[in-house]
XYZ file of C-alpha atoms in Angstrom:
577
model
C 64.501 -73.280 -13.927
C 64.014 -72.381 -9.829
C 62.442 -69.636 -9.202
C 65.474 -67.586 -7.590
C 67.823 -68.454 -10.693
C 64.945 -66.740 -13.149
C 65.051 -63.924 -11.086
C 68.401 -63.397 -11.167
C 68.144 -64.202 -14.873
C 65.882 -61.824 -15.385
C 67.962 -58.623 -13.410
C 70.974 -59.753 -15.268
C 68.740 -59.524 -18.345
C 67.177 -55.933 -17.760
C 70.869 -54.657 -16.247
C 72.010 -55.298 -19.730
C 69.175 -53.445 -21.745
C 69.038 -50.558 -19.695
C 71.205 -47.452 -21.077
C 74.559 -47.398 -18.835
C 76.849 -44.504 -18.171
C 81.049 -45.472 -17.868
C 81.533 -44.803 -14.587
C 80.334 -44.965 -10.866
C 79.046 -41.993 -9.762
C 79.998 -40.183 -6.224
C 79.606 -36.546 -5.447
C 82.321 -35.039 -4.638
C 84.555 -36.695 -6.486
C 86.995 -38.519 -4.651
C 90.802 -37.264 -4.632
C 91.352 -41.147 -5.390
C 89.389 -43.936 -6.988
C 90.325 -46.855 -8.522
C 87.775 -49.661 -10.072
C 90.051 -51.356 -13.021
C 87.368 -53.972 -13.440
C 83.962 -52.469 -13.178
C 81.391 -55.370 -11.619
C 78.901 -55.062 -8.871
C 78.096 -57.460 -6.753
C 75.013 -58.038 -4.596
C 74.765 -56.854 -1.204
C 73.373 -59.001 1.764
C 70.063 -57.852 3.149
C 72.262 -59.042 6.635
C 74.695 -56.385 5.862
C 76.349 -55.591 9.395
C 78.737 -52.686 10.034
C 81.320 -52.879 12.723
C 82.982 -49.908 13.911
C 84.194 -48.704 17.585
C 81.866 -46.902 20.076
C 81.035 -43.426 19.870
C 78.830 -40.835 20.565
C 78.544 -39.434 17.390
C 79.349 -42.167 14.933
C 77.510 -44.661 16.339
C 74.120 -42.924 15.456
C 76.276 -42.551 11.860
C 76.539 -46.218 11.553
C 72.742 -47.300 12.172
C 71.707 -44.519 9.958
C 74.156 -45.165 7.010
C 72.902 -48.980 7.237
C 69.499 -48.170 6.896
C 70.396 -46.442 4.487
C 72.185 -48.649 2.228
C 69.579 -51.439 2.817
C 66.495 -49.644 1.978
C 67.401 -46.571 -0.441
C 67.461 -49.099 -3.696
C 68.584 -45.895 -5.871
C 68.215 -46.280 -9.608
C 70.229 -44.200 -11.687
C 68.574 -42.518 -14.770
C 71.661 -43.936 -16.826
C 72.953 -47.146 -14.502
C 77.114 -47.889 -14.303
C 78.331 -49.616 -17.103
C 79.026 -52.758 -14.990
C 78.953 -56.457 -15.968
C 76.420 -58.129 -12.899
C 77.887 -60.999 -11.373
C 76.637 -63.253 -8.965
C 79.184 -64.289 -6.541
C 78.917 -64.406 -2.803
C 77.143 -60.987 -1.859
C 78.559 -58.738 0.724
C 77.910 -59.670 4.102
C 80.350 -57.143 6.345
C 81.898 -53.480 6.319
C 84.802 -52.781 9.220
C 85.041 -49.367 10.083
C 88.539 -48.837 12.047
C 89.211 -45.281 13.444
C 92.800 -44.661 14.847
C 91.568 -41.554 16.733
C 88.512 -41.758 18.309
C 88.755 -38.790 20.903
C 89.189 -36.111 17.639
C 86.691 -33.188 18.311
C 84.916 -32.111 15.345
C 86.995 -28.666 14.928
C 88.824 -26.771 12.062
C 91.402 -28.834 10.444
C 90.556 -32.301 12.258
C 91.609 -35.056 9.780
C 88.690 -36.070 7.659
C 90.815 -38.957 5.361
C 89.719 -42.071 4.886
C 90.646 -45.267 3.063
C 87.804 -47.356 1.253
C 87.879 -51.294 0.022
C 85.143 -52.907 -1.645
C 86.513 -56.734 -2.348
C 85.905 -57.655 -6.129
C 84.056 -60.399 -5.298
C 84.583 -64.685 -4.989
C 85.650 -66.213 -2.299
C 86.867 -62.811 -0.272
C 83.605 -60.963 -1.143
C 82.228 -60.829 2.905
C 83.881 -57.547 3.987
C 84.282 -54.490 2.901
C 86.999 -52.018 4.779
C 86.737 -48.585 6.083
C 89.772 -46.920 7.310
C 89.939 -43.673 8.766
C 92.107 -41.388 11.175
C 88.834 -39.824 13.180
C 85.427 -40.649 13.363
C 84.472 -37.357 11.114
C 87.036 -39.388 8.444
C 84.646 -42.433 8.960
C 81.925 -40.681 8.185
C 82.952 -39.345 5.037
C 83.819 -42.624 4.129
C 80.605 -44.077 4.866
C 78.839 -41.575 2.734
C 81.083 -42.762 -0.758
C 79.952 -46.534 0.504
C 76.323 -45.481 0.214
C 76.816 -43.881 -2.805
C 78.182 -47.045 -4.355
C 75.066 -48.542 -3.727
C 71.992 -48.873 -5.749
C 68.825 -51.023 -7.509
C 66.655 -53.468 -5.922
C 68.531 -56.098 -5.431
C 71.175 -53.907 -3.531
C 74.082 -53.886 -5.311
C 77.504 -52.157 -5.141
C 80.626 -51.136 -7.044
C 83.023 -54.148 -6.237
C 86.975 -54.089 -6.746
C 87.111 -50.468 -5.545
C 89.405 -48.748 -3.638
C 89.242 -45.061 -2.632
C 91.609 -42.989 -0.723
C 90.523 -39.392 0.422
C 90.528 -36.344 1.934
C 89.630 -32.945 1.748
C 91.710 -30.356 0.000
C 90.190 -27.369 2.140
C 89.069 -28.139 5.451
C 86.203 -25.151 6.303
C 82.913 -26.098 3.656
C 80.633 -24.536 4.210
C 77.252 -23.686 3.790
C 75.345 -20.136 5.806
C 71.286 -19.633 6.192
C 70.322 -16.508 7.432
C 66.970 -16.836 9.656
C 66.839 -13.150 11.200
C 64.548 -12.136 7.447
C 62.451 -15.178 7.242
C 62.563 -17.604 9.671
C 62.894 -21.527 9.514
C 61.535 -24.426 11.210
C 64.062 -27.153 13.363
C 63.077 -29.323 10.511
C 63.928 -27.768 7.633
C 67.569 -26.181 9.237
C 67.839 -30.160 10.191
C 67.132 -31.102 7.043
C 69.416 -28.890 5.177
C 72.427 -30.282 7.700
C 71.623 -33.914 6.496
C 72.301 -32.991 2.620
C 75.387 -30.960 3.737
C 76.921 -34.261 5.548
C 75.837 -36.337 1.709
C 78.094 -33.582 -0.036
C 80.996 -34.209 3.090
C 80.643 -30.313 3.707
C 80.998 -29.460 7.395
C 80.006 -26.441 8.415
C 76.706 -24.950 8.988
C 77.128 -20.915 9.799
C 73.609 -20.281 11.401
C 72.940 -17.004 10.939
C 70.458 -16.498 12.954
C 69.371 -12.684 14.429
C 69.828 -9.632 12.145
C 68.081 -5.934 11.902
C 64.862 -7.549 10.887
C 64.383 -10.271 14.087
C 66.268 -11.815 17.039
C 64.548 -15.527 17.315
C 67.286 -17.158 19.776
C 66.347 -17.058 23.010
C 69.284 -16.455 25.405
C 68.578 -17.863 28.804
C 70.220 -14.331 30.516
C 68.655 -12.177 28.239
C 65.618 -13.772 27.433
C 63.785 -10.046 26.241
C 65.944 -9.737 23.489
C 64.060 -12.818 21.766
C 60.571 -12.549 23.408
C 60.580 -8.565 22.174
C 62.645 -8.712 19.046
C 61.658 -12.476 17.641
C 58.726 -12.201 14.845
C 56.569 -13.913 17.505
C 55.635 -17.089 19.263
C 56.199 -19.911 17.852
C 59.137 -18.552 15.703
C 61.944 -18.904 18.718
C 65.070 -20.809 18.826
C 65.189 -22.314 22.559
C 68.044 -23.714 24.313
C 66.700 -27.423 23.696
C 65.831 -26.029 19.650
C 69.444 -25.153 19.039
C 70.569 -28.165 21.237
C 69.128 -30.132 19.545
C 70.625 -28.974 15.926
C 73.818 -28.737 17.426
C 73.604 -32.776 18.278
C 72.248 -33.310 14.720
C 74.973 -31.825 13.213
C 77.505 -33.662 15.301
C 75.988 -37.258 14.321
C 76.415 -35.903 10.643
C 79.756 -34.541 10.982
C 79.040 -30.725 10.099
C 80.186 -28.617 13.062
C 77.347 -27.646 14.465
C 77.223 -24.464 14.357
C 80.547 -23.122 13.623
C 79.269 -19.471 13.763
C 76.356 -17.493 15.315
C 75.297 -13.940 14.305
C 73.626 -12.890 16.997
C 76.223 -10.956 17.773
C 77.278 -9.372 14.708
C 77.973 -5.576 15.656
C 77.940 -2.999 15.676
C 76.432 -3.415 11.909
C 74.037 -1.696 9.694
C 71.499 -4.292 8.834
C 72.084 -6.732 12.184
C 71.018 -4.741 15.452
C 67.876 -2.970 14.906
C 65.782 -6.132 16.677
C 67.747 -5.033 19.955
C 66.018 -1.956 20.194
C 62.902 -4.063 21.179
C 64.442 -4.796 24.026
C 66.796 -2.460 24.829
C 66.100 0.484 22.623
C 68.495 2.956 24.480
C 71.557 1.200 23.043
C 70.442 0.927 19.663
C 71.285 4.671 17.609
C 68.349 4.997 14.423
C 66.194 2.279 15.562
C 62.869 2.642 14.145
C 63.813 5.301 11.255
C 63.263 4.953 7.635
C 66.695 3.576 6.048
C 66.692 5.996 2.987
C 65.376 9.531 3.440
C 63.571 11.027 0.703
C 66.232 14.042 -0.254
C 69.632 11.966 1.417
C 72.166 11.145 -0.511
C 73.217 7.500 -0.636
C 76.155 8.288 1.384
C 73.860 9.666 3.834
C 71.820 6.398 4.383
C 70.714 5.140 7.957
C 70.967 1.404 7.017
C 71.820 -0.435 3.615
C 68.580 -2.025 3.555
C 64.745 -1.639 5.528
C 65.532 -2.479 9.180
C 68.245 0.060 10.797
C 69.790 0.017 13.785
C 73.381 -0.354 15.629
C 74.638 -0.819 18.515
C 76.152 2.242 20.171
C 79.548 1.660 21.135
C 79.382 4.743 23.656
C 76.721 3.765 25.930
C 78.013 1.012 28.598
C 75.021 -0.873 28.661
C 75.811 -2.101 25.554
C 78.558 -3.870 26.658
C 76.676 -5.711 29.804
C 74.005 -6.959 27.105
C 76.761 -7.988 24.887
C 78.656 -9.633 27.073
C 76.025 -11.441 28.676
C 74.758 -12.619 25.025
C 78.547 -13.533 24.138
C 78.239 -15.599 27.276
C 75.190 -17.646 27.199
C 75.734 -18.393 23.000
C 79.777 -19.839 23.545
C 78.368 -22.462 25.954
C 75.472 -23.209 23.387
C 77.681 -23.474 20.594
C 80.805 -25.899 20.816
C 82.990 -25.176 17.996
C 85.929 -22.665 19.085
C 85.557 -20.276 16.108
C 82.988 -17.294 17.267
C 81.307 -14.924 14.720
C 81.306 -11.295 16.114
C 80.308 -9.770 12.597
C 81.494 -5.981 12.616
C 80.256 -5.811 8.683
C 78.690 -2.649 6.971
C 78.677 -0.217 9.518
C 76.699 2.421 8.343
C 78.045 6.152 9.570
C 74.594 7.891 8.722
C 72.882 5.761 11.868
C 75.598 6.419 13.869
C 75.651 10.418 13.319
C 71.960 10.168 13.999
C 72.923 9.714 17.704
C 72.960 12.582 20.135
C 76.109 11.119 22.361
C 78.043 10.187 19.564
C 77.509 13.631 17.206
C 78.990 15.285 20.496
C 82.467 12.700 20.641
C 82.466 13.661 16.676
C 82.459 17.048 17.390
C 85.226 16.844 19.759
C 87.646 15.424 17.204
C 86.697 11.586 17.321
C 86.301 9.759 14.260
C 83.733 6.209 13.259
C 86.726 4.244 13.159
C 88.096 4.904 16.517
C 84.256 4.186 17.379
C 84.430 0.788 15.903
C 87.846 0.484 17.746
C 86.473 0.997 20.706
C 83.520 -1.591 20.397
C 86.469 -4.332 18.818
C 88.790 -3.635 21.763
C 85.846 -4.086 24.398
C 84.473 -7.397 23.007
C 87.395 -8.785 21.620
C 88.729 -9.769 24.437
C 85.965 -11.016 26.101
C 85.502 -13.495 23.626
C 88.969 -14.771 23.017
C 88.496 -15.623 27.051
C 86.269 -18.034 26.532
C 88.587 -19.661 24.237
C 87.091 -18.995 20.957
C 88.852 -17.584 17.971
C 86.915 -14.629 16.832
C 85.607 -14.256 12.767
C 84.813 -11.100 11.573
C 83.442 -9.607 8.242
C 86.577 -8.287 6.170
C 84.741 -4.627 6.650
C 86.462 -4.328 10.343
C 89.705 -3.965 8.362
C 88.879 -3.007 4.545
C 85.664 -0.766 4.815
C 86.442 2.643 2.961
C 84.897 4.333 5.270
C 84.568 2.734 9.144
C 87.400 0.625 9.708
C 90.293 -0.045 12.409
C 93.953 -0.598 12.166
C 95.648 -3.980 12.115
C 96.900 -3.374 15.039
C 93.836 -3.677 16.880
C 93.164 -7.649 15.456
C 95.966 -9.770 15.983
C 96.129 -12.740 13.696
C 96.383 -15.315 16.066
C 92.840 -14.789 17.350
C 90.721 -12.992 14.298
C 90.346 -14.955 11.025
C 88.289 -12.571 8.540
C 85.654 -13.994 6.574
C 85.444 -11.932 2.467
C 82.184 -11.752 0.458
C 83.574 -8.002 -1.651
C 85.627 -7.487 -4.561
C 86.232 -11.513 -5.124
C 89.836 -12.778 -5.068
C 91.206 -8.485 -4.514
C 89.908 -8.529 -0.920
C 91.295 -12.703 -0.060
C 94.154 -11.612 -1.314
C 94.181 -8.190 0.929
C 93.514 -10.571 3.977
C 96.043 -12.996 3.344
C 98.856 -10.733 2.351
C 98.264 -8.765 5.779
C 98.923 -12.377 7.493
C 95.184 -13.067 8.137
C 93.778 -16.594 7.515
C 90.418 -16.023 5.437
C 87.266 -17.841 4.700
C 86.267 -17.121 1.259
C 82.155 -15.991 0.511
C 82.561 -14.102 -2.641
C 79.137 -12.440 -3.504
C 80.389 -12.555 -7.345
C 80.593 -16.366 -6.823
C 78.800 -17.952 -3.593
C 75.591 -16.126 -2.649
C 72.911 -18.066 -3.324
C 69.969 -15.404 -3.389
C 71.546 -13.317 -5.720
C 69.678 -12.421 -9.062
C 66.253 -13.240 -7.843
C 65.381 -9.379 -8.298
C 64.951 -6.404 -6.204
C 62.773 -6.691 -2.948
C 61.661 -2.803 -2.123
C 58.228 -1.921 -2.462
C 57.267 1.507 -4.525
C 60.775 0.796 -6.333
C 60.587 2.839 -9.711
C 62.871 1.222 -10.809
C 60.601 -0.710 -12.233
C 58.470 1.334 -13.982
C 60.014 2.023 -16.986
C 58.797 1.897 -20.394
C 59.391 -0.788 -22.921
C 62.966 -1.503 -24.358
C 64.482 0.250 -21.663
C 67.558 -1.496 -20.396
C 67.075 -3.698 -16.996
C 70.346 -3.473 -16.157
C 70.942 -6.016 -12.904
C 66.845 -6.534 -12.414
C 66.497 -4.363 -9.138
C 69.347 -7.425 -7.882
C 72.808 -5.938 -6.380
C 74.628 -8.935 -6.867
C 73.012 -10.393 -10.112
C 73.174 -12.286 -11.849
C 71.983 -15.689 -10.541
C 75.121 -17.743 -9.806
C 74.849 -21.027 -11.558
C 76.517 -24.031 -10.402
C 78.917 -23.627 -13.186
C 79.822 -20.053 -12.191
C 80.365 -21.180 -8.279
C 82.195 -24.454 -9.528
C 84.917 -22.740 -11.564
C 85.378 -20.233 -8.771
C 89.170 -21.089 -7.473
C 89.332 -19.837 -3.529
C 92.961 -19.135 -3.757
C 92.930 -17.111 -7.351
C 96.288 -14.791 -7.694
C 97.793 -16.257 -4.604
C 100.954 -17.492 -3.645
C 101.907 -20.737 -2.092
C 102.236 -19.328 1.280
C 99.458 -16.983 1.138
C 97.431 -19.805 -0.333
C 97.509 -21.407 3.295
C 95.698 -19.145 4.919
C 92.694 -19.773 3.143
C 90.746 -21.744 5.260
C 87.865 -22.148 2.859
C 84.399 -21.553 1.723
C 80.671 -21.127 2.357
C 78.306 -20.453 0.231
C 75.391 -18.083 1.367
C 72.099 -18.348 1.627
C 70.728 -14.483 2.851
C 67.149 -14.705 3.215
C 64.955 -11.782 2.156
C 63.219 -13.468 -0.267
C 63.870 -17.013 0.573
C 61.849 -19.135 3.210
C 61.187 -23.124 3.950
C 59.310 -23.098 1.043
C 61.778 -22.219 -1.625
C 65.063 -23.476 0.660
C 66.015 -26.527 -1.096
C 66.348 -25.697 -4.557
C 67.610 -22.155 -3.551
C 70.946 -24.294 -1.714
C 70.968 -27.829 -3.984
C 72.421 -28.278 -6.176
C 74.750 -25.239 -6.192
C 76.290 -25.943 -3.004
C 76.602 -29.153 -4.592
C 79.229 -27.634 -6.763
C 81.801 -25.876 -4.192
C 81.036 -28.765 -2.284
C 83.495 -31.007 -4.692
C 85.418 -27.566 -5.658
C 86.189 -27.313 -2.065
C 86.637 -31.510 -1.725
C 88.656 -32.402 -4.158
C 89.174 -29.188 -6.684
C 87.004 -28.282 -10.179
C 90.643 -29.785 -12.367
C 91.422 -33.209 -13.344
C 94.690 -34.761 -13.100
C 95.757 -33.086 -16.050
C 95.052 -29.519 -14.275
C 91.795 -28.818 -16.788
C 88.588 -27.945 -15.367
C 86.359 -30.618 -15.270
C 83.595 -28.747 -15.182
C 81.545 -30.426 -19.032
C 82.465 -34.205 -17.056
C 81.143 -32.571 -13.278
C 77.858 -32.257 -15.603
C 76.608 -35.491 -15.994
C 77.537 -36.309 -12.602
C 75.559 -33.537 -10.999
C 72.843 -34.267 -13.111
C 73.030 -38.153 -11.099
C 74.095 -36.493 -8.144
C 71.272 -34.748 -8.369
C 68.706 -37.182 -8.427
C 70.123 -39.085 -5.855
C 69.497 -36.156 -3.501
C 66.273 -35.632 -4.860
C 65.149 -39.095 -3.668
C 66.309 -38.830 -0.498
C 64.055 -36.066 0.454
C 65.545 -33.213 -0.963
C 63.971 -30.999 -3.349
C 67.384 -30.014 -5.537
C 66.297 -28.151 -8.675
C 67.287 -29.546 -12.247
C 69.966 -27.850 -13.916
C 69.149 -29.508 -17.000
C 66.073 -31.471 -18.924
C 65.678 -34.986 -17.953
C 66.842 -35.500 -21.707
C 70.388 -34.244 -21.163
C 70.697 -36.223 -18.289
C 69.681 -39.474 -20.415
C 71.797 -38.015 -23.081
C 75.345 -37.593 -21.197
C 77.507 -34.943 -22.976
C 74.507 -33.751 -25.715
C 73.514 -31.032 -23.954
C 77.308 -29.520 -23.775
C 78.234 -25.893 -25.182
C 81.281 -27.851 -27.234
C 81.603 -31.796 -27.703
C 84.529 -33.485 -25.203
């Protein structure tokens, strides 16, 4: 027998004695797919991809080919496929109807797939897509479609898709701890695998301002943790152009400028410490009630909206940051203002005094920045607090709808439901479902809290938001919960949140993967089946491969089961299906 019909023997041989699973897997699911005869075929090591110049998914194309040549994936439980050996697959034709599409809320990310069953019309494969960023997502199920060594793919598929919501989203916060190009780069890649698209860099807070911003270059150089952990022009250029040639919209938001805030301007003072009320104090007095706080957490400081150089800093920063940052969605924060640092302050106990109130304080800072920032075309996000803070708030009046979309992370589907039904649109970050840090334990020192004696009750583990949100808890979480149709529309979306105080590069991954994993498909293509169930016991076993497909591409995702369930599909359940 030749040599190259033994091999082939022998793959067919080993395909058939390995343990196979029923289905293809691709993460998220798509809203469409259709393979009524599973078989593979082989793919050519020639593969070549056609598709039209451009800037962005050119650099797609080389990288997805690369990709689908050389990854030679091997599922812990393989598709249950019959092998054939007919001609291999020589060609995939990418056709985009809009090329000139900027990668911006609500651009059309649909695509059609075609993988030919095989014979004599087994050469091309056929992308179809409305914009490049639709290309791309299409490009990602091809490569997914693809495994073992010989390359191989699902033939006799078709796929058409698109997302249900179009903001997904994921946020890292690197003002606490901060984080290397590499690893923010890094993080981008995986979110373009799971087809999410937005990357909210969070990047100054209380605790450190790392960006340097070219007309107010102290704020960084004073208020950054040190050398060597700054953001430069080039740095963030740099991530920006990554994120483009992966399709996430980089960066949809930057913090920076989220004031006047509690926990997000205390690195200012550094520079600039006679805008800053409380800078420097302790956040909890011994003796103050909790109402009487400076700061919700170590690191106080706010803006004051009384002192007019606030405003030419601001300004300046609002400036330099919406020609940095492309996308026409600005983050001006305006979240847990905290009145304790703001009675601290001589100038502002004197405008109390004389009648004024915090909120008209806050309305004085929204009406001076607002529109500022709306000039420079940008649609401004807040934190729901501007408008449903007990305490420091402003009136409706003061954020028209047209330019303010409020982001909720309180009170879970109360306060989307408060936005929407006041005719805001709303991105969706629901602490009781998407933040990622949450039941890791407290992160005070001298907390004693925890020194209790035996069998006393833990309560949340020193954790304000605990538990730990498991994939399963952020998976079943439906965005639009208790809404109507109409009001439905107006949510945008979701992002999931990582907050860093006790997070760094070195526990990133598995912190994010797979969890965003999960509202990555809820946000996709929904957590139901066509039926309307949750699908959340079938989502399982194709996490778990999901999962290990990320894993060896370079991502450290953390197990959410033992390698047995995942060679054991459905054992490890809570109930058989």
């Amino acid at each position: 027998m030749p040599p190259h019909i033994l091999s082939l023997f022998t793959l067919c041989l080993l395909l058939l004695l390995l343990p196979i699973s029923s289905s293809i897997n691709v993460w998220p699911k798509p809203r469409t797919f259709s393979w009524p005869h599973p078989h593979s075929i082989l793919v050519s090591p020639l593969l070549t991809i056609s598709s039209p110049e451009h800037k962005y998914l050119t650099p797609a194309v080389n990288r997805y080919r690369r990709q689908i040549l050389t990854e030679k994936h091997h599922h812990v439980n393989p598709p249950g496929v019959n092998p054939t050996f007919t001609p291999s697959l020589k060609a995939l034709n990418l056709t985009v109807r809009d090329l000139r599409a900027p990668l911006h809320h609500g651009v059309n990310e649909s695509y059609t797939l075609t993988v030919p069953a095989g014979g004599a019309a087994a050469a091309t494969a056929v992308i179809a897509a409305e914009t490049a960023w639709g290309a791309m997502r299409g490009l990602e199920t091809f490569s997914q479609l693809v495994w073992g060594d010989p390359v191989r793919i699902a033939a006799g598929v078709f796929v058409w898709d698109a997302p249900i919501f179009g903001h997904r989203g994921v946020l890292l916060d690197t003002s606490r701890n901060y984080y290397e190009v590499e690893d923010i780069l890094r993080t981008i890649g995986a979110m373009s695998w799971n087809k999410m698209n937005v990357f909210h860099w969070h990047i100054t807070d209380s605790q450190s301002f790392p960006i340097l911003v070219p007309s107010e270059p102290e704020l960084a150089l004073k208020g950054s943790y040190g050398e060597g952990m700054q953001y430069s022009a080039e740095d963030v250029r740099r991530v920006v152009e990554f994120g483009l040639e992966h399709g996430i919209g980089a960066i949809l938001y930057d913090e920076r400028c989220d004031v006047p805030s509690t926990t997000h301007t205390g690195s200012w003072a550094e520079a600039y410490p006679e805008i800053v009320t409380c800078a420097h104090m302790f956040w909890w007095p011994t003796g103050y009630a909790w109402a009487d706080r400076l700061a919700s957490e170590p690191g106080t400081g706010q803006l004051n909206p009384l002192n007019p150089k606030t405003y030419e800093v601001i300004k300046n920063v609002i400036h330099d940051v919406a020609a940095m940052f492309p996308e026409p969605f600005y983050h001006a924060g305006a979240d847990e203002v905290v009145s304790g640092c703001w009675k601290a302050d001589p100038s502002i106990q004197t405008f109390l005094a004389n009648n004024g109130t915090l909120g008209q304080l806050l309305e004085i800072f929204v009406n001076s920045t607002l529109p500022y920032i709306v000039s420079h075309n940008r649609t401004v996000v807040y934190w729901e607090d501007v408008l449903l803070d007990a305490t420091v708030n402003v009136s409706a009046s003061v954020l028209p709808p047209e330019n303010t979309i409020l982001q909720t992370w309180n009170n879970g589907p109360n306060n989307t439901k408060k936005i929407v039904s006041s005719g805001y649109r709303a991105i969706v970050s629901s602490s009781d479902f998407y933040y990622l840090d949450c039941g890791h334990g407290g992160w005070l020192g001298n907390d004693s809290t925890y020194d209790q004696p035996p069998g006393t009750d833990q309560g949340d583990g020193g954790s304000w938001c605990a538990p730990f949100k498991t994939w399963q808890i952020i998976y079943n979480y439906d965005i639009t919960y208790g809404l109507s149709e109409e009001e439905a529309k107006l949510v945008l979306g979701g992002e999931v949140a990582l907050w860093s105080e006790q997070a760094d590069p070195t526990v990133l991954d598995p912190r994010i993967w797979p969890r965003a994993s999960a509202v990555a498909e809820a946000l996709w293509s929904g957590n139901r089946d066509e039926a309307g169930m949750k699908r959340y016991a079938e989502a399982t076993d194709r996490l778990n491969e999901w999962r290990q497909r990320m894993v060896s591409r370079g991502v450290r995702a953390e197990p959410i089961q033992p390698l047995w369930c995942v060679k054991n599909p459905g054992m490890c359940n809570a109930q058989p299906i």
